[in-house]
């Protein structure tokens, strides 16, 4: 997992503008605001999911060397995104830097022997109920306005290996911090 520094995100003027708009939106009454507060200390984007089940994942020495050799990664968060897999979840999109024309997150997926993807999202807001037509239109408009806006740029020098048994990762544990330098 890519840890997202919640303190930096909450200090971001752009994020605060987005959050303020969410709080007065037509659908604000259907946002699980209490869940947002429970997720701050484990805010992350999934780079490689399901590395293991029932036991913490184990990285071998070659994987650790390759991850360390990557060094710190620059990441940009943009918002908003609503997919069709986890209905009712609203995300920020994470964009890694490119090195020699290559997406660094894809390099991590390759190092860990996982399928390479191009979508990395930070689950942030959760809806408590289906939206009616007017609420859905308001959400679509908000997504359009915020789609290409940068909310935060940051550098990260470690990844998390996390264990969780719930979809929202509220019960998760950080099994290990894996150094990238």
CSV table of N, CA, C and O in Angstrom, one decimal, residues 85-128:
chain,number,residue,atom,x,y,z
A,85,UNK,N,-16.8,-0.7,-9.2
A,85,UNK,CA,-16.5,-1.9,-8.4
A,85,UNK,C,-17.0,-1.8,-7.0
A,85,UNK,O,-17.9,-2.6,-6.5
A,86,UNK,N,-16.6,-0.8,-6.2
A,86,UNK,CA,-17.1,-0.6,-4.9
A,86,UNK,C,-18.1,0.5,-4.9
A,86,UNK,O,-17.8,1.7,-4.7
A,87,UNK,N,-19.3,0.1,-5.2
A,87,UNK,CA,-20.4,1.1,-5.3
A,87,UNK,C,-20.5,1.9,-4.0
A,87,UNK,O,-20.5,1.3,-2.9
A,88,UNK,N,-20.7,3.2,-4.1
A,88,UNK,CA,-20.8,4.0,-2.9
A,88,UNK,C,-19.5,4.5,-2.4
A,88,UNK,O,-19.5,5.2,-1.3
A,89,UNK,N,-18.4,4.3,-3.0
A,89,UNK,CA,-17.1,4.7,-2.5
A,89,UNK,C,-16.6,5.8,-3.5
A,89,UNK,O,-16.7,5.7,-4.7
A,90,UNK,N,-16.1,6.9,-2.9
A,90,UNK,CA,-15.6,8.0,-3.7
A,90,UNK,C,-14.1,8.1,-3.4
A,90,UNK,O,-13.7,8.0,-2.2
A,91,UNK,N,-13.3,8.2,-4.4
A,91,UNK,CA,-11.9,8.1,-4.3
A,91,UNK,C,-11.1,9.4,-4.8
A,91,UNK,O,-11.7,10.1,-5.6
A,92,UNK,N,-9.9,9.5,-4.4
A,92,UNK,CA,-8.9,10.4,-5.0
A,92,UNK,C,-8.0,9.5,-5.8
A,92,UNK,O,-7.8,8.3,-5.5
A,93,UNK,N,-7.5,10.0,-6.9
A,93,UNK,CA,-6.7,9.2,-7.8
A,93,UNK,C,-5.2,9.6,-7.5
A,93,UNK,O,-4.9,10.7,-7.3
A,94,UNK,N,-4.4,8.5,-7.4
A,94,UNK,CA,-2.9,8.7,-7.1
A,94,UNK,C,-2.1,8.5,-8.4
A,94,UNK,O,-2.3,7.5,-9.1
A,95,UNK,N,-1.3,9.5,-8.7
A,95,UNK,CA,-0.4,9.4,-9.9
A,95,UNK,C,1.0,9.4,-9.5
A,95,UNK,O,1.5,10.4,-8.9
A,96,UNK,N,1.7,8.3,-9.8
A,96,UNK,CA,3.2,8.3,-9.4
A,96,UNK,C,4.0,9.0,-10.5
A,96,UNK,O,3.6,9.2,-11.6
A,97,UNK,N,5.2,9.3,-10.1
A,97,UNK,CA,6.1,9.9,-11.0
A,97,UNK,C,6.5,8.8,-12.0
A,97,UNK,O,6.3,7.6,-11.8
A,98,UNK,N,7.0,9.3,-13.2
A,98,UNK,CA,7.5,8.4,-14.2
A,98,UNK,C,9.0,8.5,-14.2
A,98,UNK,O,9.6,9.6,-14.1
A,99,UNK,N,9.7,7.4,-14.3
A,99,UNK,CA,11.1,7.3,-14.4
A,99,UNK,C,11.5,6.6,-15.6
A,99,UNK,O,11.1,5.5,-15.8
A,100,UNK,N,12.3,7.3,-16.5
A,100,UNK,CA,12.6,6.7,-17.8
A,100,UNK,C,11.4,6.3,-18.5
A,100,UNK,O,11.4,5.3,-19.2
A,101,UNK,N,10.3,7.1,-18.4
A,101,UNK,CA,9.1,6.9,-19.1
A,101,UNK,C,8.2,5.8,-18.5
A,101,UNK,O,7.2,5.5,-19.1
A,102,UNK,N,8.6,5.3,-17.3
A,102,UNK,CA,7.9,4.2,-16.7
A,102,UNK,C,7.2,4.6,-15.4
A,102,UNK,O,7.8,5.3,-14.6
A,103,UNK,N,6.0,4.2,-15.3
A,103,UNK,CA,5.2,4.4,-14.1
A,103,UNK,C,5.8,3.6,-12.9
A,103,UNK,O,6.0,2.4,-13.0
A,104,UNK,N,6.2,4.3,-11.9
A,104,UNK,CA,6.9,3.7,-10.7
A,104,UNK,C,6.0,2.6,-10.0
A,104,UNK,O,6.5,1.6,-9.6
A,105,UNK,N,4.7,2.9,-9.9
A,105,UNK,CA,3.9,1.9,-9.3
A,105,UNK,C,3.8,0.6,-10.1
A,105,UNK,O,3.8,-0.5,-9.5
A,106,UNK,N,3.9,0.7,-11.4
A,106,UNK,CA,3.9,-0.5,-12.2
A,106,UNK,C,5.2,-1.3,-11.9
A,106,UNK,O,5.3,-2.5,-11.9
A,107,UNK,N,6.3,-0.5,-11.7
A,107,UNK,CA,7.6,-1.2,-11.4
A,107,UNK,C,7.5,-2.0,-10.0
A,107,UNK,O,8.0,-3.1,-9.9
A,108,UNK,N,6.8,-1.4,-9.1
A,108,UNK,CA,6.5,-2.1,-7.8
A,108,UNK,C,5.7,-3.3,-8.0
A,108,UNK,O,6.0,-4.4,-7.5
A,109,UNK,N,4.7,-3.2,-8.8
A,109,UNK,CA,3.9,-4.4,-9.1
A,109,UNK,C,4.7,-5.5,-9.7
A,109,UNK,O,4.6,-6.7,-9.4
A,110,UNK,N,5.6,-5.1,-10.6
A,110,UNK,CA,6.5,-6.1,-11.3
A,110,UNK,C,7.4,-6.7,-10.3
A,110,UNK,O,7.6,-8.0,-10.3
A,111,UNK,N,8.0,-5.9,-9.4
A,111,UNK,CA,8.9,-6.4,-8.4
A,111,UNK,C,8.2,-7.5,-7.5
A,111,UNK,O,8.8,-8.5,-7.1
A,112,UNK,N,7.0,-7.2,-7.2
A,112,UNK,CA,6.2,-8.1,-6.3
A,112,UNK,C,5.5,-9.2,-7.1
A,112,UNK,O,4.7,-10.0,-6.4
A,113,UNK,N,5.7,-9.3,-8.4
A,113,UNK,CA,5.1,-10.3,-9.1
A,113,UNK,C,3.6,-10.2,-9.3
A,113,UNK,O,2.9,-11.2,-9.4
A,114,UNK,N,3.1,-9.0,-9.3
A,114,UNK,CA,1.6,-8.8,-9.4
A,114,UNK,C,1.3,-8.2,-10.7
A,114,UNK,O,2.1,-7.7,-11.5
A,115,UNK,N,0.0,-8.3,-11.1
A,115,UNK,CA,-0.5,-7.8,-12.3
A,115,UNK,C,-0.3,-6.3,-12.4
A,115,UNK,O,-0.5,-5.6,-11.4
A,116,UNK,N,0.2,-5.8,-13.5
A,116,UNK,CA,0.4,-4.3,-13.6
A,116,UNK,C,-0.9,-3.6,-14.0
A,116,UNK,O,-1.6,-4.1,-14.9
A,117,UNK,N,-1.2,-2.5,-13.3
A,117,UNK,CA,-2.4,-1.8,-13.6
A,117,UNK,C,-2.0,-0.3,-13.7
A,117,UNK,O,-0.9,0.1,-13.5
A,118,UNK,N,-3.0,0.5,-14.0
A,118,UNK,CA,-2.8,2.0,-14.2
A,118,UNK,C,-3.8,2.8,-13.4
A,118,UNK,O,-3.9,4.0,-13.6
A,119,UNK,N,-4.5,2.2,-12.4
A,119,UNK,CA,-5.4,2.9,-11.6
A,119,UNK,C,-5.1,2.6,-10.2
A,119,UNK,O,-5.1,1.5,-9.7
A,120,UNK,N,-4.8,3.7,-9.4
A,120,UNK,CA,-4.4,3.7,-8.0
A,120,UNK,C,-5.3,4.7,-7.3
A,120,UNK,O,-5.2,5.9,-7.6
A,121,UNK,N,-6.1,4.3,-6.4
A,121,UNK,CA,-7.1,5.2,-5.8
A,121,UNK,C,-7.0,5.1,-4.3
A,121,UNK,O,-6.6,4.1,-3.7
A,122,UNK,N,-7.4,6.3,-3.7
A,122,UNK,CA,-7.4,6.4,-2.2
A,122,UNK,C,-8.9,6.5,-1.9
A,122,UNK,O,-9.5,7.5,-2.2
A,123,UNK,N,-9.4,5.4,-1.2
A,123,UNK,CA,-10.8,5.5,-0.7
A,123,UNK,C,-10.9,6.5,0.3
A,123,UNK,O,-10.3,6.4,1.4
A,124,UNK,N,-11.8,7.4,0.1
A,124,UNK,CA,-11.9,8.6,1.0
A,124,UNK,C,-13.3,8.7,1.6
A,124,UNK,O,-13.5,8.6,2.8
A,125,UNK,N,-14.3,8.9,0.7
A,125,UNK,CA,-15.7,9.1,1.2
A,125,UNK,C,-16.5,7.8,0.9
A,125,UNK,O,-16.3,7.2,-0.1
A,126,UNK,N,-17.5,7.6,1.7
A,126,UNK,CA,-18.4,6.5,1.5
A,126,UNK,C,-19.8,7.0,1.6
A,126,UNK,O,-20.1,7.8,2.5
A,127,UNK,N,-20.6,6.5,0.7
A,127,UNK,CA,-22.0,6.8,0.7
A,127,UNK,C,-22.8,5.8,1.5
A,127,UNK,O,-22.5,4.6,1.5
A,128,UNK,N,-23.8,6.3,2.2
A,128,UNK,CA,-24.6,5.4,3.1
A,128,UNK,C,-25.9,4.9,2.4
A,128,UNK,O,-26.6,4.0,2.9
